[in-house]
Structure formats: C-alpha cells, structure tokens
Amino acid sequence: MIDFIKGTLMLSGAIFTLLAAIGIIRLPDLLTRMHATTKAAALGVILIMLAVALHFGEVGVVARAFAIIVFIIMTAPVAAHVIGRAGYFVGSKLWSGTVKDELRPNYDPLTHELKSGLETEANAVHQPRENDTP
C-alpha cells in the first residue's frame, strides 16, 4: 500500500512539474508564465519531497524533506511576485487578452514610482469633485 502512495506522489509531482514546463513554453506573457511555474512547479516538488520522505523514512531525510517543503512554500510566491513586478516595471508586454491591469493607474513609468492603494484613495478623498461647492 505504501508503495502505491509513493508511486502516486512521485507520478503526480512529475506531472505537475511537466505542466509547469509546458506552461513556460505555451503561455503568452511573463505574468502568466510566472503563475504556471509558481503554482505547478512548487506543488510538483512538494509532492516529490513527500514521496522521498515516505520512501526513506529516516528522521534526517524526513526533516530535510519537510525543510525543503517549507522553504519552497515560503520563497516561491515571493520570488514570483518580485520577478513579475520587475518584469512589469521594465516594460514586459502584457498578453493582448489581458482584461485588467491594476498597476497602470498607480505606476509612473517615467519615474518608476509606485503609489500604494492608500495614497490613491487618500488623493481621491481630498480632491474636490465637480458637484462640490466651495
């Protein structure tokens, strides 16, 4: 039974890793590629590490496998966010089918300054509207 579970984890991890590789090749822009690699590759490696921990069953190997899993869970989303943001700031083209670009109103490409959502809301609150009377 344990061999079936290990095999399933290994096969699932390999499939997710393969999907991440296919996503890098097939997806149209940087941001969607980053999404594919972050989600699928991280899940693939986590499943493979679980299979490794089950296979060896030694305390040292299990501890290392879980340390790798925690490290991937903590670093993969942050790294993808930083790389995606840097790609956006250097002018990486978005896919033509992109519906919404939430950074555009907050990003100044000339100064490379990014306003936070709080600054945008504060400016909207303090600016008079057309219908307001002085």
Backbone as a ProteinNet text record, in pm:
[ID]
protein_1_A
[PRIMARY]
MIDFIKGTLMLSGAIFTLLAAIGIIRLPDLLTRMHATTKAAALGVILIMLAVALHFGEVGVVARAFAIIVFIIMTAPVAAHVIGRAGYFVGSKLWSGTVKDELRPNYDPLTHELKSGLETEANAVHQPRENDTP
[TERTIARY]
82.1	0	86.9	193.9	280.5	351.6	382.9	445.2	350.2	222.1	122.9	115	116.6	111	236.5	353	477.9	477.1	432.5	426.3	330.1	216.1	117.9	173.9	241.4	301.4	409.3	493.9	601.1	543.1	445.2	384.8	312	238.5	167.6	266.9	373.8	475.9	540.6	568.5	628.7	532.2	404.7	304.8	293.4	289	280.3	405.3	521.3	644.2	644.4	594.9	582.2	485	373.3	277.6	341	425.1	495.3	587.6	658.1	748.6	670.2	558.4	474.6	417.5	381.5	329.4	430.7	556.8	661.6	670.1	654.1	665.5	540.1	423.5	298.9	228.3	246.6	171.6	228.3	141.8	177.8	265.3	261.8	340.2	405.7	488	566.9	479.8	374.6	294.6	221.5	169.1	102.7	204.6	322	427.7	471.9	482.6	519.7	415.4	289	181.3	195.5	221.7	234.8	353.4	465.9	583.6	569.9	511.7	499.6	407	290.6	192.4	229.1	246.1	263.3	398.3	504.8	637	651.3	601.8	610.5	531.2	411.6	331.8	400.3	459.8	531.2	647.1	726.9	841.4	794.2	688	635.1	588.8	517.6	472.2	589.2	690	808.1	881.2	892.1	957.6	878.4	745.8	665.4	692.7	705	737	875.3	971.4	1106.2	1102.2	1027	1016.3	953.2	850.9	787.1	880.4	954.4	1040.2	1153.3	1223.1	1338.2	1297.7	1203	1151.4	1250.5	1366.3	1464.3	1441	1469.5	1441.7	1515.1	1640.8	1719.5	1665	1627	1574.4	1437.6	1352.9	1219.5	1231.2	1322.9	1342.2	1389.6	1482.4	1529.8	1418.4	1339.7	1229.9	1128.9	1093.6	998.1	1060	1190.1	1256.6	1252	1271.5	1262.7	1121.6	1022	881.8	850.3	891.4	865.9	938.5	1061.8	1138.4	1069.1	1020.1	951.6	821.8	746.8	620.7	646.4	757.3	786.4	848.1	928.8	1004.8	945.3	877.7	828.8	730.9	630.3	539.6	607.7	697.8	767.4	857.4	931.6	1020.5	941.2	830.5	748.5	691.8	650.6	596.9	704	822.7	931.4	971.5	983.5	1021.3	912.1	785.9	675.4	668	687.6	685	800.5	918.7	1033.7	1010.2	952.5	921.1	821.8	723.7	625.2	693.4	781.5	846.8	944.1	1005.7	1096.5	1023.4	892.9	814.2	782.7	781.8	744.3	600.9	581.2	449.2	350	231.1	123.5	57.2	-6.1	-78.9	-193.3	-223.8	-330.2	-467.1	-482.6	-609.5	-621.4	-523.4	-529.6	-644.5	-731.8	-852.6	-830	-754.4	-741.1	-594.6	-551.4	-415.9	-428.2	-420.9	-443.8	-325.5	-208.5	-92.6	-87.1	-148	-136.2	-172.5	-284.1	-313.6	-221.5	-149.9	-63.8	84.3	120.9	262.2	296.2	404.6	454.3	578.5	569.1	682.9	802.3	782.6	894.4	981.8	919.8	995.7	1010.2	938.6	935.7	888	799	741.1	606.5	579.2	453.9	379.9	261.1	178.2	104.4	91	14.9	-133.5	-213.6	-358.5	-410.1	-344.2	-386.3	-364	-251.5	-225.8	-328.8	-365.2	-463.8	-599.2	-638.7	-766.2	-763.2	-650.4	-638.9	-649.8	-586.2	-595.6	-737.9	-806.9	-945.2	-1035.8	-1008	-1090.9	-1067.7	-943.6	-911.7	-931.8	-950.1	-970.5	-1119	-1149	-1289.9	-1350.6	-1476.7	-1547.8	-1615.1	-1663.7	-1728	-1851.5	-1928.2	-2055.1	-2038.2	-1917.9	-1896.2	-1890.7	-1946.3	-1939.6	-1833.4	-1760	-1653.9	-1704.3
-120.1	0	127.1	124.8	242.4	266	157	172.6	240.2	211.1	275.7	425.2	460.4	602.8	676.1	613.9	675.8	692.9	591.7	599.6	707.2	715.2	818.8	958.5	976.8	1107.5	1143	1046.6	1071.8	1104.4	1025.3	1048.1	1182.1	1214	1342.7	1459.1	1446.3	1551.2	1569.9	1459.2	1468.2	1531.6	1498.3	1556.4	1707.6	1749.8	1893.9	1967.3	1905.5	1966.8	1975.7	1871.7	1874.1	1983.3	1996.8	2104	2242.1	2259.5	2387.6	2414.1	2311.1	2328	2359.7	2292.6	2321.7	2463.2	2505.4	2640.5	2747.2	2723.1	2818.8	2834	2724.3	2727.1	2783.6	2745.8	2775.1	2904.6	2951.7	3068.5	3196.6	3297.5	3410.5	3519.7	3543.3	3654.5	3617.8	3708.6	3683.6	3651.5	3726.5	3709.8	3575.8	3530.7	3400.7	3287.7	3306.4	3206	3196	3309.5	3309	3236	3254.2	3185.3	3034.6	2989.3	2845.9	2786.7	2854.9	2799.2	2802.7	2907.5	2915.5	2807.6	2795.5	2701	2556.5	2525.7	2386.7	2329.9	2404.3	2352.3	2336.6	2432.2	2421.1	2300.1	2280.7	2164.7	2034.9	2033.5	1914.8	1878.5	1976	1949.4	1905.8	1966.8	1928.5	1783.5	1742.8	1603.4	1506.1	1542.3	1455.4	1447.5	1556.3	1553.4	1469.8	1472.7	1386.3	1239.3	1206.3	1068.4	1028.5	1119.5	1091.6	1064.9	1148.3	1130.1	995.4	956.5	826.1	710.8	724.8	616.2	586.4	689.4	664.9	646.3	723.6	705.2	730	782.9	814.7	956.9	979.8	1109.7	1221.7	1200.5	1304	1336.8	1235	1256.8	1323.4	1277.9	1337.6	1484.4	1514	1652.8	1740.3	1689	1766.5	1785.8	1681.3	1692.6	1797.4	1795.9	1895.8	2035.5	2045.2	2175.6	2229.5	2142.8	2184.7	2229.5	2156.1	2192.7	2329.7	2352.4	2482.4	2593.8	2568.5	2668	2703.4	2604.9	2630.8	2707.5	2669.2	2738.6	2885	2911.7	3049.1	3132.5	3072.7	3153	3159.1	3056	3054.2	3169.1	3193.1	3304.6	3441.1	3459.3	3587.2	3611	3508.3	3521.4	3549.5	3479.9	3503.4	3645.1	3693	3828.7	3931.4	3914	4009.6	4006.2	3887.5	3876.1	3933.3	3902.6	3956.7	4108.1	4161.7	4307.3	4373.8	4314.5	4369.6	4364	4255.4	4244.4	4350.4	4377.6	4481.6	4618.8	4644.5	4775.4	4799.6	4696.3	4716.8	4717.8	4698.5	4713.9	4585.4	4474.5	4348.2	4359.4	4319.8	4332.5	4236.3	4286.6	4201.1	4132.8	4021.7	3947.8	4034.4	4022.9	4104.9	4072.9	3956.7	3918.8	3959.6	4032.5	4078	4175.6	4147.9	4228.3	4344	4321.2	4422.5	4439.4	4563.7	4597.4	4691.1	4634.7	4713.6	4801.5	4776.9	4860.6	4989.5	4989	5103.9	5237	5250.8	5382.6	5421.8	5325	5354.2	5362.3	5335.9	5329.1	5438.7	5513.1	5616.4	5562.6	5531.5	5470.5	5564.4	5694.2	5788.1	5791.1	5792.8	5799.5	5663.2	5563	5428.2	5428.8	5520.8	5526	5455.9	5384.3	5312.9	5367.9	5420.6	5470.9	5352.9	5353.8	5247.6	5275.8	5177.2	5193.7	5293.9	5304.6	5400.2	5542.9	5568.3	5701.9	5739.5	5644.2	5669.7	5702.5	5625.3	5651.8	5786.3	5820.4	5948.3	6064.8	6052.2	6158.8	6172.3	6061.7	6066.9	6131.4	6110.7	6168.2	6318.5	6363.3	6504.2	6591.6	6533.5	6614.4	6648.9	6776.4	6815	6756.7	6724.5	6673.2	6789	6761.6	6867.1	6923.4	6839.6	6882.3	6949	6940.2	7000	7151.2	7216.8	7364.2	7403.3	7510.8	7552.3	7608
0	0	0	80.6	88.4	-45	-115.9	-247.7	-345.8	-336	-422.1	-392.6	-265.2	-225.8	-273.8	-254.6	-300.7	-452.6	-522.7	-668.5	-715.8	-648.2	-684	-659.3	-545.3	-515.7	-617.8	-651.3	-748.8	-886.5	-929.2	-1060.5	-1064.9	-958.9	-953.5	-954.5	-877.4	-875.9	-1011.3	-1078.9	-1211.9	-1311.5	-1301	-1392.5	-1369.2	-1243.1	-1216	-1263.5	-1246.8	-1295.6	-1447.9	-1513.5	-1659.9	-1704.2	-1633.6	-1666.6	-1650.9	-1549.5	-1532	-1649.4	-1694.2	-1809.1	-1936	-1955.7	-2072.8	-2063.1	-1941.8	-1921.9	-1958.1	-1927.8	-1963.5	-2115.2	-2184.6	-2331.1	-2396.7	-2349.3	-2420	-2379.6	-2257.3	-2212	-2273.7	-2293.2	-2379.1	-2318.7	-2189	-2136	-2003.1	-1954.1	-1834.2	-1713.6	-1693.6	-1572.7	-1569.5	-1681.2	-1682.4	-1671.5	-1727.2	-1712.7	-1566.7	-1500.7	-1359.7	-1276.2	-1310.5	-1238.9	-1254.4	-1375.9	-1401.3	-1326.2	-1330.8	-1264.8	-1113.4	-1059.6	-914.3	-860.9	-920.1	-867.3	-898.7	-1025.1	-1066.2	-1023.8	-1044.1	-1008.8	-857.6	-782.3	-636.6	-587.2	-639.1	-599.1	-641.1	-760	-806.5	-716	-678.5	-590.9	-452.6	-402.9	-271.5	-272.2	-376.7	-384.7	-394.4	-470.3	-481.8	-347.7	-275.4	-144.6	-43.8	-52.7	34.2	3.4	-124.6	-163.5	-114	-121	-71.3	79.4	152.1	297.2	330.7	256	278.9	242.8	136.3	89.9	188.1	233.5	319.9	465	513	647.7	759.9	730.8	835.2	883.2	1009.1	1069.2	996.1	963.6	895.6	757.5	682.7	547.3	553.4	645.4	659.2	701.1	793.5	836.9	720.6	641.3	525.4	422.8	399.6	302.5	347.2	475.2	523.3	526.7	551.4	544.5	401.5	303.8	163.2	130	178.6	152.4	211.7	336.4	400	324.6	285	210.7	79.1	7.7	-119.7	-97.7	3.9	32.2	67.2	136.9	177.9	66.1	-19.3	-115.1	-255.2	-301	-439.3	-469.4	-386.1	-417.4	-412.3	-316.3	-303.8	-424.6	-463.3	-578.6	-705.7	-724.9	-843.9	-844.4	-728.5	-719.9	-755.8	-702.8	-729	-876.4	-933.4	-1074.8	-1164.3	-1134.2	-1213.2	-1205	-1085.7	-1067.9	-1141.7	-1133.9	-1205.9	-1356.8	-1404.6	-1547.2	-1590.9	-1506.5	-1538.2	-1543.6	-1448.3	-1441.1	-1555.7	-1609.9	-1722.3	-1855.6	-1852	-1973.1	-2047	-1977.5	-2040.7	-2093	-2216.5	-2279.5	-2217.1	-2190.3	-2142.5	-2261.4	-2235	-2336.7	-2389.4	-2517.5	-2578	-2518.5	-2459.3	-2397.9	-2251.9	-2200.9	-2062.4	-2046.8	-1952.1	-1934.2	-1838.5	-1732.6	-1629	-1590	-1581.6	-1538.3	-1418.8	-1299.7	-1178.8	-1141	-1196.2	-1163.7	-1245.3	-1362.6	-1453	-1387.5	-1315.7	-1257.5	-1142.6	-1085.7	-971	-1005.1	-1130	-1167.3	-1265.7	-1235.4	-1324.2	-1395.6	-1526.9	-1596.1	-1613.6	-1602.6	-1617.4	-1492.4	-1375.8	-1250.6	-1184.2	-1234.7	-1177.5	-1033.2	-1002.1	-867.9	-870.4	-763.1	-749.4	-629.2	-654.7	-545.6	-484.9	-354	-289.5	-306.3	-283.7	-293.7	-192.8	-77.1	25	-21.2	-89.8	-142	-247.4	-331.8	-435.3	-373.7	-269.6	-202.9	-131	-68.9	1.8	-95.5	-213.1	-312.9	-364.3	-379.8	-427.7	-324.4	-196.7	-90.7	-80	-94.3	-73.4	-196.2	-311.7	-430.6	-443.7	-470	-484	-611.3	-604	-718.5	-792.3	-910	-990.3	-922.8	-857	-797.1	-661.4	-601.5	-469.6	-480.5	-381.2	-375.4	-274.5	-301.7	-208.5	-80.8
[MASK]
++++++++++++++++++++++++++++++++++++++++++++++++++++++++++++++++++++++++++++++++++++++++++++++++++++++++++++++++++++++++++++++++++++++

